[in-house]
């Protein structure tokens, strides 16, 4: 059920995590972090490490794309 878009599939979201607070869901595909494409888990980790205290995350959910603000984990 995932499109051909390049990105990182969210396999699960830890309860109480910044990802859950941002509204990320299992099955979402992370396409960008701070307007930079993401093609692998390593690249996702690097982009999040480079972000300030919040990152703007573009996700694909179903037939829609949406931006969500993601707080950096403490």
GROMACS .gro file of C-alpha atoms in nm:
model
   74
    1UNK     CA    1   0.000   0.000   0.000
    2UNK     CA    2   0.300   0.233  -0.025
    3UNK     CA    3   0.354   0.450  -0.333
    4UNK     CA    4   0.669   0.454  -0.543
    5UNK     CA    5   0.787   0.776  -0.375
    6UNK     CA    6   1.140   0.771  -0.237
    7UNK     CA    7   1.152   0.805   0.138
    8UNK     CA    8   1.166   0.620   0.467
    9UNK     CA    9   0.871   0.410   0.581
   10UNK     CA   10   0.763   0.458   0.943
   11UNK     CA   11   0.741   0.104   1.082
   12UNK     CA   12   0.622   0.213   1.426
   13UNK     CA   13   0.598   0.510   1.658
   14UNK     CA   14   0.703   0.491   2.022
   15UNK     CA   15   0.435   0.613   2.264
   16UNK     CA   16   0.525   0.949   2.419
   17UNK     CA   17   0.798   1.017   2.163
   18UNK     CA   18   0.839   1.342   1.968
   19UNK     CA   19   0.725   1.148   1.659
   20UNK     CA   20   0.397   1.056   1.830
   21UNK     CA   21   0.351   1.415   1.949
   22UNK     CA   22   0.400   1.533   1.588
   23UNK     CA   23   0.129   1.294   1.471
   24UNK     CA   24   0.346   1.050   1.276
   25UNK     CA   25   0.181   0.712   1.221
   26UNK     CA   26   0.288   0.365   1.125
   27UNK     CA   27   0.277   0.349   0.745
   28UNK     CA   28   0.370   0.714   0.687
   29UNK     CA   29   0.660   0.772   0.449
   30UNK     CA   30   0.906   1.046   0.544
   31UNK     CA   31   1.003   1.226   0.223
   32UNK     CA   32   1.196   1.531   0.349
   33UNK     CA   33   1.352   1.682   0.660
   34UNK     CA   34   1.382   2.062   0.649
   35UNK     CA   35   1.316   2.057   0.273
   36UNK     CA   36   1.599   1.810   0.202
   37UNK     CA   37   1.510   1.473   0.053
   38UNK     CA   38   1.545   1.155   0.258
   39UNK     CA   39   1.619   0.824   0.088
   40UNK     CA   40   1.751   0.604   0.371
   41UNK     CA   41   1.738   0.561   0.748
   42UNK     CA   42   2.102   0.679   0.772
   43UNK     CA   43   2.017   0.995   0.578
   44UNK     CA   44   1.710   1.051   0.798
   45UNK     CA   45   1.924   1.020   1.111
   46UNK     CA   46   2.184   1.263   0.970
   47UNK     CA   47   1.920   1.521   0.871
   48UNK     CA   48   1.757   1.505   1.216
   49UNK     CA   49   2.097   1.541   1.385
   50UNK     CA   50   2.163   1.856   1.178
   51UNK     CA   51   1.825   2.010   1.267
   52UNK     CA   52   1.781   2.268   1.539
   53UNK     CA   53   1.532   2.198   1.817
   54UNK     CA   54   1.256   2.140   1.557
   55UNK     CA   55   1.255   1.996   1.208
   56UNK     CA   56   0.996   2.039   0.935
   57UNK     CA   57   0.908   1.691   0.813
   58UNK     CA   58   0.726   1.621   0.485
   59UNK     CA   59   0.537   1.294   0.499
   60UNK     CA   60   0.327   1.099   0.256
   61UNK     CA   61   0.012   0.949   0.409
   62UNK     CA   62  -0.226   0.769   0.179
   63UNK     CA   63  -0.282   0.995  -0.119
   64UNK     CA   64  -0.178   1.314   0.064
   65UNK     CA   65   0.149   1.484   0.153
   66UNK     CA   66   0.170   1.700   0.462
   67UNK     CA   67   0.425   1.890   0.666
   68UNK     CA   68   0.455   1.829   1.040
   69UNK     CA   69   0.687   1.997   1.292
   70UNK     CA   70   0.899   1.744   1.480
   71UNK     CA   71   1.068   1.834   1.808
   72UNK     CA   72   1.420   1.706   1.858
   73UNK     CA   73   1.441   1.420   2.110
   74UNK     CA   74   1.604   1.515   2.437
   0.00000   0.00000   0.00000
